[in-house]
mmCIF file of C-alpha atoms and ligand atoms in Angstrom:
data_model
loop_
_atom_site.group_PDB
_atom_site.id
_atom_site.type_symbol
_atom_site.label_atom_id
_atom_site.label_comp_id
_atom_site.label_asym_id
_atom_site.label_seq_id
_atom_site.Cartn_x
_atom_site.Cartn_y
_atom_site.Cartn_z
ATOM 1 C CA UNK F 208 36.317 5.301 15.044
ATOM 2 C CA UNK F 209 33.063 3.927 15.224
ATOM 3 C CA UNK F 210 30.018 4.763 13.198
ATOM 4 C CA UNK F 211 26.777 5.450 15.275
ATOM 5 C CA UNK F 212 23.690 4.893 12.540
ATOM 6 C CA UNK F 213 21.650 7.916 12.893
ATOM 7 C CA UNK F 214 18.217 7.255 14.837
ATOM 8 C CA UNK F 215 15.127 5.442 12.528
ATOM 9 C CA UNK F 216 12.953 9.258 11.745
ATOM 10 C CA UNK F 217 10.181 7.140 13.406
ATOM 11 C CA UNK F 218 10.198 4.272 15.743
ATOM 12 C CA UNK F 219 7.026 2.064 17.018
ATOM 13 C CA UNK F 220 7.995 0.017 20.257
ATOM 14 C CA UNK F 221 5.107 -2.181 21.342
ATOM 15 C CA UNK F 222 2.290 0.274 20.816
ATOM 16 C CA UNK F 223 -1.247 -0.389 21.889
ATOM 17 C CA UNK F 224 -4.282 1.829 21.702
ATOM 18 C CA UNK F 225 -7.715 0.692 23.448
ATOM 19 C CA UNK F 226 -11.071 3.112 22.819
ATOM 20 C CA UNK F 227 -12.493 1.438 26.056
ATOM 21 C CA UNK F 228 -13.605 -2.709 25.247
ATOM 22 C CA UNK F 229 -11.540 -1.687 21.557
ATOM 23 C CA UNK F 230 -8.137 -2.787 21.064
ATOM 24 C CA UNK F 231 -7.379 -0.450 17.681
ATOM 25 C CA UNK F 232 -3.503 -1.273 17.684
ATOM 26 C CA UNK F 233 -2.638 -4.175 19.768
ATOM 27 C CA UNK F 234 1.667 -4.354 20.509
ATOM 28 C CA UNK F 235 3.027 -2.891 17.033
ATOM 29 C CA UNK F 236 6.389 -2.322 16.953
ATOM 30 C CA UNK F 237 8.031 -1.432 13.636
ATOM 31 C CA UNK F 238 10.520 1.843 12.344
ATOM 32 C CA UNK F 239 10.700 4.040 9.521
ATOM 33 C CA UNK F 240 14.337 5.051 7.781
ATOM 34 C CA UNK F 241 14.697 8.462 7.222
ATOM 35 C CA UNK F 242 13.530 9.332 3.711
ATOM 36 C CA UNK F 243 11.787 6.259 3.306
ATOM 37 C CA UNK F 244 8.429 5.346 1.609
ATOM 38 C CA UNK F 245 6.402 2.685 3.938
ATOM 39 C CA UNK F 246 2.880 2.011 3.321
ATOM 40 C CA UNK F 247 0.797 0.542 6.156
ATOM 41 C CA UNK F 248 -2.176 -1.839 4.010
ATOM 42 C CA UNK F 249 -4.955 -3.681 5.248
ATOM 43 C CA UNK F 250 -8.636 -4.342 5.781
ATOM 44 C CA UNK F 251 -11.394 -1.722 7.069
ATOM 45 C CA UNK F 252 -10.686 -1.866 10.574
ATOM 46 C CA UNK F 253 -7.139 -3.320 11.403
ATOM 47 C CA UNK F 254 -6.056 -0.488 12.829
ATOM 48 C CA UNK F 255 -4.173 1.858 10.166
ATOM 49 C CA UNK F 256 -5.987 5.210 10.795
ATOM 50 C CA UNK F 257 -5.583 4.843 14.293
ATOM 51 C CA UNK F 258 -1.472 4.065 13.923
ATOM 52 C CA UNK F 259 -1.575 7.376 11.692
ATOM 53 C CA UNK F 260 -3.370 9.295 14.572
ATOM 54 C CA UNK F 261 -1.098 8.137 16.929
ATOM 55 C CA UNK F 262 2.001 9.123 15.188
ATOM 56 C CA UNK F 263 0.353 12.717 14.246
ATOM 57 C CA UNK F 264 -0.471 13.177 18.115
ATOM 58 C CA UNK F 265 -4.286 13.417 17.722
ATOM 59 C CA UNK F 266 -4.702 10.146 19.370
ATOM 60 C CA UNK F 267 -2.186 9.068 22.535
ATOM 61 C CA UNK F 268 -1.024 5.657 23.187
ATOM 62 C CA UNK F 269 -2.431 3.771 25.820
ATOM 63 C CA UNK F 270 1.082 1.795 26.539
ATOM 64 C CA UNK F 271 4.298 1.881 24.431
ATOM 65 C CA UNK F 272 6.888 4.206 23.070
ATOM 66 C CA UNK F 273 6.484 6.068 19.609
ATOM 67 C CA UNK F 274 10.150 8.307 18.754
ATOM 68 C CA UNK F 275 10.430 10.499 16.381
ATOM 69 C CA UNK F 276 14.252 11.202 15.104
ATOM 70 C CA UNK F 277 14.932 9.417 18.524
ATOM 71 C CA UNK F 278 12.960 11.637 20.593
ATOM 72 C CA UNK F 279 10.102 10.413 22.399
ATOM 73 C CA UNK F 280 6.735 11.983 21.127
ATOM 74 C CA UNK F 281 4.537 11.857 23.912
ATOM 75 C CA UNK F 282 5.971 14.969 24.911
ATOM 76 C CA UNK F 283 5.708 16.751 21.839
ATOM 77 C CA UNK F 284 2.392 18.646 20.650
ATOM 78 C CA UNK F 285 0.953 17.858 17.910
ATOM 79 C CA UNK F 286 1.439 21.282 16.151
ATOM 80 C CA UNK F 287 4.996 21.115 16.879
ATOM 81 C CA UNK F 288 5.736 17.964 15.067
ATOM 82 C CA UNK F 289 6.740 19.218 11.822
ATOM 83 C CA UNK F 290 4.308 16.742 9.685
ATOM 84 C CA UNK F 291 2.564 17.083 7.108
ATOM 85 C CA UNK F 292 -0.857 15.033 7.381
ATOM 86 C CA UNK F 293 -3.982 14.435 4.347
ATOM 87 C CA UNK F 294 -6.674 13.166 6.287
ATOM 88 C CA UNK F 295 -8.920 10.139 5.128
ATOM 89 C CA UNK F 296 -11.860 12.592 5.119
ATOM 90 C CA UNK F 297 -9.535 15.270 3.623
ATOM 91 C CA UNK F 298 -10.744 17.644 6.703
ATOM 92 C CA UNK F 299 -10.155 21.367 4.729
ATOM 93 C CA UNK F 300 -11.424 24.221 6.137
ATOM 94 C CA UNK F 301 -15.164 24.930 4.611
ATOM 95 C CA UNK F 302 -15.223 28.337 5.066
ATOM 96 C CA UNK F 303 -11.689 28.888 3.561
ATOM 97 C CA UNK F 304 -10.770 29.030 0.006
ATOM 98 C CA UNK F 305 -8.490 26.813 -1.404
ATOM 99 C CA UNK F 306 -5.446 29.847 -1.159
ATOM 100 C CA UNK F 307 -6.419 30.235 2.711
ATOM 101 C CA UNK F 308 -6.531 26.313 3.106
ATOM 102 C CA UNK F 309 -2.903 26.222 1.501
ATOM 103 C CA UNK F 310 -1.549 28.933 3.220
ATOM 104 C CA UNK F 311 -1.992 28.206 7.166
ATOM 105 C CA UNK F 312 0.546 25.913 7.679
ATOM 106 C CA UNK F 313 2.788 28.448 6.228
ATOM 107 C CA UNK F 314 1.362 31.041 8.763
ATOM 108 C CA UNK F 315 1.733 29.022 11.871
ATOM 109 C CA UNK F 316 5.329 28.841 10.960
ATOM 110 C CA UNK F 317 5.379 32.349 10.382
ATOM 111 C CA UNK F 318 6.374 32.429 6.835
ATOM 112 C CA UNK F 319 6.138 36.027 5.262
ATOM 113 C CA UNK F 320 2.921 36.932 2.742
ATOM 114 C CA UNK F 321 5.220 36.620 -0.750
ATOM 115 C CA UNK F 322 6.829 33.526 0.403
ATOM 116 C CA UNK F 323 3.620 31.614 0.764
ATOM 117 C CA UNK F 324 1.718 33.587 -2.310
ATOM 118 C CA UNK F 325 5.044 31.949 -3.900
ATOM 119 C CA UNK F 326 4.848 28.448 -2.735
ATOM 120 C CA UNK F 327 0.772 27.863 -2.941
ATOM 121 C CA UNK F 328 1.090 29.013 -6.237
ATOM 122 C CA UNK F 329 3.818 26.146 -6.968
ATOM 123 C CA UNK F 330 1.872 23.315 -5.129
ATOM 124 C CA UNK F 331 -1.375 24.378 -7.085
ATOM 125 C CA UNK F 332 1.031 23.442 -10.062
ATOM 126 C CA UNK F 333 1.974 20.267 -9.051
ATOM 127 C CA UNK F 334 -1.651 18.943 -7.988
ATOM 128 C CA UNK F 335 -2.807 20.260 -11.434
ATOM 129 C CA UNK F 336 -5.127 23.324 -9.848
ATOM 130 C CA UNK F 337 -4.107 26.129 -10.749
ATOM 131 C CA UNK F 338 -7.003 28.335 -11.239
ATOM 132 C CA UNK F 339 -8.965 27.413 -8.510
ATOM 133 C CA UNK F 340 -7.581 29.221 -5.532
ATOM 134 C CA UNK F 341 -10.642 31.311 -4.893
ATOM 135 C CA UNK F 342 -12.792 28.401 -4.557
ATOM 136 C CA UNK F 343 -13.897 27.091 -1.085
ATOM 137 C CA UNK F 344 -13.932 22.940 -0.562
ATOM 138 C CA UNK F 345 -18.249 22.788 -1.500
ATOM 139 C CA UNK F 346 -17.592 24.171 -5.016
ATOM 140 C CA UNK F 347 -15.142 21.517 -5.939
ATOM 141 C CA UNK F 348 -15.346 17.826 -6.579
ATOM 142 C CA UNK F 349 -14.193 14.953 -4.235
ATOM 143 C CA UNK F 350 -10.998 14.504 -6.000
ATOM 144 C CA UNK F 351 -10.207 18.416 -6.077
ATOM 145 C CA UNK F 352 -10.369 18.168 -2.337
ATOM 146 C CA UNK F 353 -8.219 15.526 -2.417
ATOM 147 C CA UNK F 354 -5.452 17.123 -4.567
ATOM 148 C CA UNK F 355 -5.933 20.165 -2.386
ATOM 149 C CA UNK F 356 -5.517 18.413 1.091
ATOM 150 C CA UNK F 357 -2.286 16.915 -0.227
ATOM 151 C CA UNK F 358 -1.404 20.322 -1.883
ATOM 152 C CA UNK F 359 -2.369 21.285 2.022
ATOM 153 C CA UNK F 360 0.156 18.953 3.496
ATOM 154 C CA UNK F 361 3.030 19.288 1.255
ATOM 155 C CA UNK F 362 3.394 23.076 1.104
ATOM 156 C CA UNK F 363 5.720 23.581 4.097
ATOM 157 C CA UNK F 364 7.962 20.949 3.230
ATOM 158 C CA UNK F 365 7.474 19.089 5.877
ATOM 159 C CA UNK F 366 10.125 16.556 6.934
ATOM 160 C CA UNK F 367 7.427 13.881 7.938
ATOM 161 C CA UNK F 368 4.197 13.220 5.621
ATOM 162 C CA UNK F 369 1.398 11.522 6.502
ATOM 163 C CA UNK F 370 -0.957 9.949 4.208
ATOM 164 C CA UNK F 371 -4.501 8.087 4.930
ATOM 165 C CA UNK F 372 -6.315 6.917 1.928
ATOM 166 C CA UNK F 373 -4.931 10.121 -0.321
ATOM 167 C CA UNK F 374 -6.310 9.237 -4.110
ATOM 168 C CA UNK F 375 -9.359 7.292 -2.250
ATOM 169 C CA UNK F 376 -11.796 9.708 -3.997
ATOM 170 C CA UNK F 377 -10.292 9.611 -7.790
ATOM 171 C CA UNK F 378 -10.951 7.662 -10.341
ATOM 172 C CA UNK F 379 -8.324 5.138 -12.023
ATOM 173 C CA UNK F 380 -6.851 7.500 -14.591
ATOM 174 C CA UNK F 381 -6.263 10.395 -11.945
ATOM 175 C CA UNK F 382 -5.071 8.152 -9.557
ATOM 176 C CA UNK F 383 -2.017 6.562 -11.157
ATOM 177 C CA UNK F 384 -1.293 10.498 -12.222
ATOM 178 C CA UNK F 385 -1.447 11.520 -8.550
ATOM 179 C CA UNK F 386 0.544 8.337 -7.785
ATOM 180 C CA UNK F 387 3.285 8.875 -10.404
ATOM 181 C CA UNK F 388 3.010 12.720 -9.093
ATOM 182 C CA UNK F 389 3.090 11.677 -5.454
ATOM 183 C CA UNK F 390 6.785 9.244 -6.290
ATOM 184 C CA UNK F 391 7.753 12.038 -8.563
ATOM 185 C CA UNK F 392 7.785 14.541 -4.952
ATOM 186 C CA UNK F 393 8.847 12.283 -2.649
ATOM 187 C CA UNK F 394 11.921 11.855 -5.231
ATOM 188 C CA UNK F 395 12.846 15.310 -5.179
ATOM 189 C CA UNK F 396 12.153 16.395 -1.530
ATOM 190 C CA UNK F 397 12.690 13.262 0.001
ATOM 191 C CA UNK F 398 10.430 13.160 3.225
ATOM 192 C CA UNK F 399 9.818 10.456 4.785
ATOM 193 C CA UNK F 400 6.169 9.221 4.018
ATOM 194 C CA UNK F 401 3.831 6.818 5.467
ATOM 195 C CA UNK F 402 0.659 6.119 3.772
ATOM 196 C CA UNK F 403 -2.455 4.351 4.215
ATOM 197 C CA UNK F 404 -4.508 2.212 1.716
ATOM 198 C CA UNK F 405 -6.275 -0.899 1.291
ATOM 199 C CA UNK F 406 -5.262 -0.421 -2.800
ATOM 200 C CA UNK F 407 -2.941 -3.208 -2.742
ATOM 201 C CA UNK F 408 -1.498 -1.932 -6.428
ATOM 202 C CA UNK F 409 -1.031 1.355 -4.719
ATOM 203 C CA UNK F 410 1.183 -0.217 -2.045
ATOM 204 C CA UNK F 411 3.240 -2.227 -4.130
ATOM 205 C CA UNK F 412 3.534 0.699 -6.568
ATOM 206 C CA UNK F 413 4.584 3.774 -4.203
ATOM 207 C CA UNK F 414 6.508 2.202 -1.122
ATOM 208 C CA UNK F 415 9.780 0.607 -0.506
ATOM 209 C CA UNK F 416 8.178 -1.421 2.075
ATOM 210 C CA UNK F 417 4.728 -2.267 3.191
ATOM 211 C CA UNK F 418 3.208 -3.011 6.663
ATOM 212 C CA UNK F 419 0.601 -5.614 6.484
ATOM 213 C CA UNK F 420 -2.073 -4.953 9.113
ATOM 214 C CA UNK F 421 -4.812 -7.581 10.614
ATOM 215 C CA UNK F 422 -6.551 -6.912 13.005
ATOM 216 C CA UNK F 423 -4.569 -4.204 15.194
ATOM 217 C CA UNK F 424 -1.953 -6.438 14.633
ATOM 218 C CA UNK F 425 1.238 -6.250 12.476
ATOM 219 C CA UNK F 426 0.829 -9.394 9.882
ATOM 220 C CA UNK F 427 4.118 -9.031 8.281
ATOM 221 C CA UNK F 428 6.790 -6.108 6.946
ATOM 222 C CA UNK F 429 8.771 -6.364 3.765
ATOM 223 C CA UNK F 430 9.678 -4.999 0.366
ATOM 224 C CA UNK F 431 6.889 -5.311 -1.801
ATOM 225 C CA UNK F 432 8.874 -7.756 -3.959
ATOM 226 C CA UNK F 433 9.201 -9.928 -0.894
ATOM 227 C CA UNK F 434 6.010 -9.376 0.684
ATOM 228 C CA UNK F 435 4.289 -10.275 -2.612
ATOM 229 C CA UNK F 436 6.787 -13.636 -3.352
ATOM 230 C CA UNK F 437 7.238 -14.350 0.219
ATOM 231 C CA UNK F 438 4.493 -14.430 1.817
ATOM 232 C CA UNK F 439 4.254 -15.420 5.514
ATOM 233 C CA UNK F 440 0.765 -16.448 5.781
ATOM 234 C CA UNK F 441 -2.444 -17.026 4.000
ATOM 235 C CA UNK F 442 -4.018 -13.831 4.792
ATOM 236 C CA UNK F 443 -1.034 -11.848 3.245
ATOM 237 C CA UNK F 444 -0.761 -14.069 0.118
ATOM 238 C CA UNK F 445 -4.660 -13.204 -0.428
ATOM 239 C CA UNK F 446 -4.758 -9.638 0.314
ATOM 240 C CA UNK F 447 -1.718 -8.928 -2.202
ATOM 241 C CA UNK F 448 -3.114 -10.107 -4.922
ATOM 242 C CA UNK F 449 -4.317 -13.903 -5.680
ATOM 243 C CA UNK F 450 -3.539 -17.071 -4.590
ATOM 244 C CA UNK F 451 -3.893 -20.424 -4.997
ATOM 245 C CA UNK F 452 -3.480 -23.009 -2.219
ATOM 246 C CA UNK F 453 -3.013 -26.457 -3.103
ATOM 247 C CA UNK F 454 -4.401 -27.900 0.334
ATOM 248 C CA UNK F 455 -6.200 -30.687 -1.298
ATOM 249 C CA UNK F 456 -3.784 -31.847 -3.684
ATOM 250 C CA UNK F 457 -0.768 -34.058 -3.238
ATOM 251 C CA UNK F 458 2.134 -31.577 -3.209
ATOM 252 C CA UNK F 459 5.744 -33.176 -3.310
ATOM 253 C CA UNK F 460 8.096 -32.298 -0.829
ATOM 254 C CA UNK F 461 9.535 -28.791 -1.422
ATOM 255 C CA UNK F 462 12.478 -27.449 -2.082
ATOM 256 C CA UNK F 463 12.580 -26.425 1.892
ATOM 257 C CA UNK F 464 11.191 -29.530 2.781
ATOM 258 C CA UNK F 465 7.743 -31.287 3.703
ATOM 259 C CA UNK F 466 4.673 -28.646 4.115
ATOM 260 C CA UNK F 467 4.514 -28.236 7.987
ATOM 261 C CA UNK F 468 1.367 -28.841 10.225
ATOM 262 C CA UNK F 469 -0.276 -24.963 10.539
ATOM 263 C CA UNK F 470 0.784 -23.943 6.694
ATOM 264 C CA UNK F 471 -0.336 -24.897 3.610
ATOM 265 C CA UNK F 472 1.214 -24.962 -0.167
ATOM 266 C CA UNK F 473 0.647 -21.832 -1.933
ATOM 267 C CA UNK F 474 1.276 -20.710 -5.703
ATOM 268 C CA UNK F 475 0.526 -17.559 -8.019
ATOM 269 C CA UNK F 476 -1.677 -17.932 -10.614
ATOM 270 C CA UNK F 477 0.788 -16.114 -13.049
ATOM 271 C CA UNK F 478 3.550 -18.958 -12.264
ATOM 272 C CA UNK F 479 0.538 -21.739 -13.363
ATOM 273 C CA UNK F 480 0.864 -22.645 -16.793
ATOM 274 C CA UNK F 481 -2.106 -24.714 -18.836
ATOM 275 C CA UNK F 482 -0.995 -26.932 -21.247
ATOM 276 C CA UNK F 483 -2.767 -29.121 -23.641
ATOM 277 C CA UNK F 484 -3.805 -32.350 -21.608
ATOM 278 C CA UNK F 485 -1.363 -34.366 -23.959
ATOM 279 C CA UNK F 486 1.590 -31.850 -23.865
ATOM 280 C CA UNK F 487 5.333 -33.518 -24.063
ATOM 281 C CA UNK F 488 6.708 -33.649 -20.919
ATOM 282 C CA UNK F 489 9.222 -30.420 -20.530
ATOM 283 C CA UNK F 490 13.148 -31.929 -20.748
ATOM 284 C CA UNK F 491 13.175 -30.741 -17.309
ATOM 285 C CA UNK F 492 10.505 -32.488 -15.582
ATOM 286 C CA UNK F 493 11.686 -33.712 -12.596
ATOM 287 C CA UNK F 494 11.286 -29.731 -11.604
ATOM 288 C CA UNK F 495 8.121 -29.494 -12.369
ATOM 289 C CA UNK F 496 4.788 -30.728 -11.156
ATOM 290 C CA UNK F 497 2.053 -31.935 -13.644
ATOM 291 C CA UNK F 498 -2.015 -32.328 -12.619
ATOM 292 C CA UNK F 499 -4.694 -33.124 -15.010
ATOM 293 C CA UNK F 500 -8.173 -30.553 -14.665
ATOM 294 C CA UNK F 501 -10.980 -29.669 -16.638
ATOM 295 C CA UNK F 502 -11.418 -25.516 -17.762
ATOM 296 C CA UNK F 503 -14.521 -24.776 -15.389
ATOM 297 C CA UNK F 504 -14.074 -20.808 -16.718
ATOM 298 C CA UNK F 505 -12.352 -18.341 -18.986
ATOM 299 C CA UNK F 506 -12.131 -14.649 -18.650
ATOM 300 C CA UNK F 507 -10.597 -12.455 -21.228
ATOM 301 C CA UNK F 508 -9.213 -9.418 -19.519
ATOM 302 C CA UNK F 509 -7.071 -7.431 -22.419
ATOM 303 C CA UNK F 510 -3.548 -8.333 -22.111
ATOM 304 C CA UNK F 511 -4.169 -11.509 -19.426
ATOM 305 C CA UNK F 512 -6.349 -14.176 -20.111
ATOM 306 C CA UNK F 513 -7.723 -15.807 -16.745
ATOM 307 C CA UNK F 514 -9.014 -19.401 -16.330
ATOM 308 C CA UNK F 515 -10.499 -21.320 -13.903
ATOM 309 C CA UNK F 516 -9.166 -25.128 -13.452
ATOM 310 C CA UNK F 517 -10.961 -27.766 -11.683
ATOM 311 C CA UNK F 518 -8.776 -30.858 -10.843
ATOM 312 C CA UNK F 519 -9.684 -33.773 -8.416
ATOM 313 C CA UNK F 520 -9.097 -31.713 -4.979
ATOM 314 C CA UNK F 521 -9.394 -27.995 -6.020
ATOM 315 C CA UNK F 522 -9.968 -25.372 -8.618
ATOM 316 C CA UNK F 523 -7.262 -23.277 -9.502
ATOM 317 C CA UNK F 524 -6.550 -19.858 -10.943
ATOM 318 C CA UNK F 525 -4.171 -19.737 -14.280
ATOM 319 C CA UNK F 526 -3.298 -16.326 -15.356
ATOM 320 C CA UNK F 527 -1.746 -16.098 -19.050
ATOM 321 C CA UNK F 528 -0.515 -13.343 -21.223
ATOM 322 C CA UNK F 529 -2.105 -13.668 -24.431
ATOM 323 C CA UNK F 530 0.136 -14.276 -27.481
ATOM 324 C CA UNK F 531 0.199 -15.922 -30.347
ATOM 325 C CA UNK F 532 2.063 -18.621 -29.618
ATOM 326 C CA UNK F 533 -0.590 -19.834 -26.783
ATOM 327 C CA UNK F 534 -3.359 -22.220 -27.448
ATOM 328 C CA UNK F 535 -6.874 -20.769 -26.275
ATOM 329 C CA UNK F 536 -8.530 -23.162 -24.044
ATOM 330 C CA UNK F 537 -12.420 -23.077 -23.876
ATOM 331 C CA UNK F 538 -14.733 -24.132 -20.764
ATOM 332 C CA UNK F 539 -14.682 -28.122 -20.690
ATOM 333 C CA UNK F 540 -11.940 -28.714 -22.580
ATOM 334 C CA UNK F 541 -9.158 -31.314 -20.813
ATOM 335 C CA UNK F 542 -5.847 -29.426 -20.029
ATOM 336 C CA UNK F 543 -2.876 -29.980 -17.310
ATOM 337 C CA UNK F 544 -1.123 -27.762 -15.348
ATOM 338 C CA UNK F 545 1.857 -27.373 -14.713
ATOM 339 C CA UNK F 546 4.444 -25.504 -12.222
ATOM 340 C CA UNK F 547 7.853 -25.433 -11.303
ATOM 341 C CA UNK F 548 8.439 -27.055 -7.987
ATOM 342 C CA UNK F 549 10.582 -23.712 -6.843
ATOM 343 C CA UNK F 550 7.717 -21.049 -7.487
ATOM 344 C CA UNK F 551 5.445 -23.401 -4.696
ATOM 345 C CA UNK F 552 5.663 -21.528 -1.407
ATOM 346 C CA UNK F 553 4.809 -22.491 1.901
ATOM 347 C CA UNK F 554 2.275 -20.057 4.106
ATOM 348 C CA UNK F 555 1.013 -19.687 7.253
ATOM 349 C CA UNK F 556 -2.814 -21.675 7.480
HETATM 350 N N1 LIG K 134 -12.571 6.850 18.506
HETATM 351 C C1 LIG K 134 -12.852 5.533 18.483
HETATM 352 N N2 LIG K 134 -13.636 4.968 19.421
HETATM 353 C C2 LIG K 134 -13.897 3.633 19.421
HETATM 354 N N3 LIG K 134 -13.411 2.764 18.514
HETATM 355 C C3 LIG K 134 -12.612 3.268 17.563
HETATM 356 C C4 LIG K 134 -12.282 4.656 17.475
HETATM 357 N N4 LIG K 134 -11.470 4.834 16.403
HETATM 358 C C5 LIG K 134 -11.310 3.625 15.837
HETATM 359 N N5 LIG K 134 -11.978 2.677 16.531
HETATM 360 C C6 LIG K 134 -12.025 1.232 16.233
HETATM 361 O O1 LIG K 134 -10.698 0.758 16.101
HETATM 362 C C7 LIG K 134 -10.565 -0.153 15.035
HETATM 363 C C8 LIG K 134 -9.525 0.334 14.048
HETATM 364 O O2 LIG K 134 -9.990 1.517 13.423
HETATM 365 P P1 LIG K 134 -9.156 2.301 12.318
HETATM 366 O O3 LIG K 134 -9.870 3.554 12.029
HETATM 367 O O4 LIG K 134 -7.741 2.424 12.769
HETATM 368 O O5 LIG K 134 -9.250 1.301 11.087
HETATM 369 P P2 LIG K 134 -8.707 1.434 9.583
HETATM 370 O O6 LIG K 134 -7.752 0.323 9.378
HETATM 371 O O7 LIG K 134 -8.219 2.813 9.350
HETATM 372 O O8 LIG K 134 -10.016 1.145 8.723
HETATM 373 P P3 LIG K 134 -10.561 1.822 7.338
HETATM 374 O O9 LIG K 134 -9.837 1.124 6.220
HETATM 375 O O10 LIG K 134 -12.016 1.466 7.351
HETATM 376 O O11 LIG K 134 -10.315 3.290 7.386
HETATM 377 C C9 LIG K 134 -11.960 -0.300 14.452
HETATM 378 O O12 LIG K 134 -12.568 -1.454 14.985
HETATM 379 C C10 LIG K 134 -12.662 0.957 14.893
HETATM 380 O O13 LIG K 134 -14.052 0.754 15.024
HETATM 381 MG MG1 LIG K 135 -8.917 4.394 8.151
#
């Protein structure tokens, strides 16, 4: 007997979307497991909001396929798509109050007056607002209407939810809550979510895999793991988090070989260590590479310690837990660094 794999729940095949002399989305193609947690990340502009419209039907391809559970979506309304969406500008109803807000998507799917009385009263709950259900969106903050547009989109269980910028208005503390909160619900009703941010913690956090996007363009998909260790090209390796590239200096050959014309040598700060500039050698040596710099910079940042390294060809980036055992290292002083050959990867220029 052979096993069919079900359908992806969404599916992207070479989708473009012009706004006359604008290419938005330029020929993505990517899919979306059922149940699965992707976050689409990138800069203002490349196209992320307009991928989300698309896939909620309030935008329509100009060429290419989009499926959802295998069907083809151009022919499906908008309404009828069984998705919850938070807008990036929230977009609740002004004259409603918070109750009413909650409670139409219940009513356009006909669900009877306890029932969503019930349910709106749970979701309040969950996005810690209970109490406020006679309010309308003016008389509450930025980050109440953002904790009632998601209430908004996750009260009819909806198979599909769609995210765009969702904790953009909170602060830090209220956003990792509404983050945990957010993992904590997608956990238990497991629908399959995409979400849009340019909080590169947030992505790496939330999703089990990330779509990097660049200008309308897909840059590269992975796990966050991979995405963050493996890289493909510059531009990814500096938008998740920070990078140094060794283009000036004289890097040995790599485990994979030579650096190739078009890429460059890349390598984490946190995999950098500084040494004292007279440090033994490390029995294991021949692994590592050594240069010689001068401390052009230290920043104290809590539980990291972050210097800035000048050697002959570039400045580089160490990042060090502080502990005990580490010698402090003071602008001017004469340190090396050192890596391990394996953490050096190779990037796209
Ligand atoms: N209705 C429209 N008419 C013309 N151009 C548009 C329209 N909507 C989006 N664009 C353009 O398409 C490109 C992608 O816009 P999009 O809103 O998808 O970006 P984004 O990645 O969501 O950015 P941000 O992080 O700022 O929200 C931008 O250059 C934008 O100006
Ligand atoms: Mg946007």
């Amino acid at each position: 007997m052979t096993n069919i794999p079900p359908p992806p729940q969404i599916e992207f095949t070479n989708v473009t979307k012009t706004y006359g002399t604008v290419t938005a989305v330029k020929d993505i193609s990517f899919s979306v497991g059922r149940g699965e947690f992707v976050t689409i990340l990138g800069p203002s502009g490349s196209g992320k909001t307009t991928t989300l419209m698309l896939l909620s039907g309030f935008e329509t391809a100009t060429s290419g396929d989009i499926r959802l559970a295998g069907q083809s979506i151009t022919s499906v309304p908008s309404w009828r798509r069984d998705q919850g969406i938070v807008f990036q500008n929230y977009a609740l109803f002004p004259h409603l109050t918070v109750r009413r807000n909650l409670e139409f998507p219940l009513e356009m799917r006909g669900i009877a007056a306890a029932e969503r009385r019930r349910r709106v009263d749970r979701i309040l709950e969950r996005v810690h607002l209970s109490g406020y259900e006679d309010r309308v969106p003016r008389q509450l903050s930025g980050g109440q209407q953002q904790r009632v547009a998601l209430a908004r989109a996750l009260v009819a269980d909806p198979p599909v939810l769609l995210l765009d910028e969702p904790l953009g208005a909170l602060d830090r503390n209220l956003r990792e809550q509404m983050q945990g909160e957010i993992k904590t619900l997608h956990r238990e009703f497991g629908m399959t979510t995409i979400c849009v941010t340019h909080d590169q913690e947030e992505a790496l956090t939330l999703s089990d895999r990330i779509v990097v996007m660049r200008g309308g363009r897909i840059e590269q998909i992975d796990t966050p793991e991979q995405l963050y260790d493996r890289p493909a090209s510059r531009f990814v390796a500096n938008f998740l988090g920070e990078a140094n590239i060794l283009s000036g200096l004289d890097v040995p050959a790599l485990p994979e070989g030579p650096v190739p014309v078009g890429s460059v040598a890349m390598i984490r700060p946190e995999r950098v260590r500084i040494l004292p500039c007279d440090a033994a050698p490390a029995p294991d040596a021949g692994r590592r590479q050594r240069v010689a710099g001068t401390v052009a910079g230290v920043v104290f940042a809590g539980p990291i310690r972050k210097y800035e390294v000048r050697s002959d060809s570039a400045t580089l980036s160490v990042r060090e837990h502080v502990s005990s055992e580490q010698p402090v290292f003071a602008a001017g002083d004469t340190v090396a660094l050192e890596w391990l050959r394996s953490d050096l990867r190779v990037v796209a220029e």
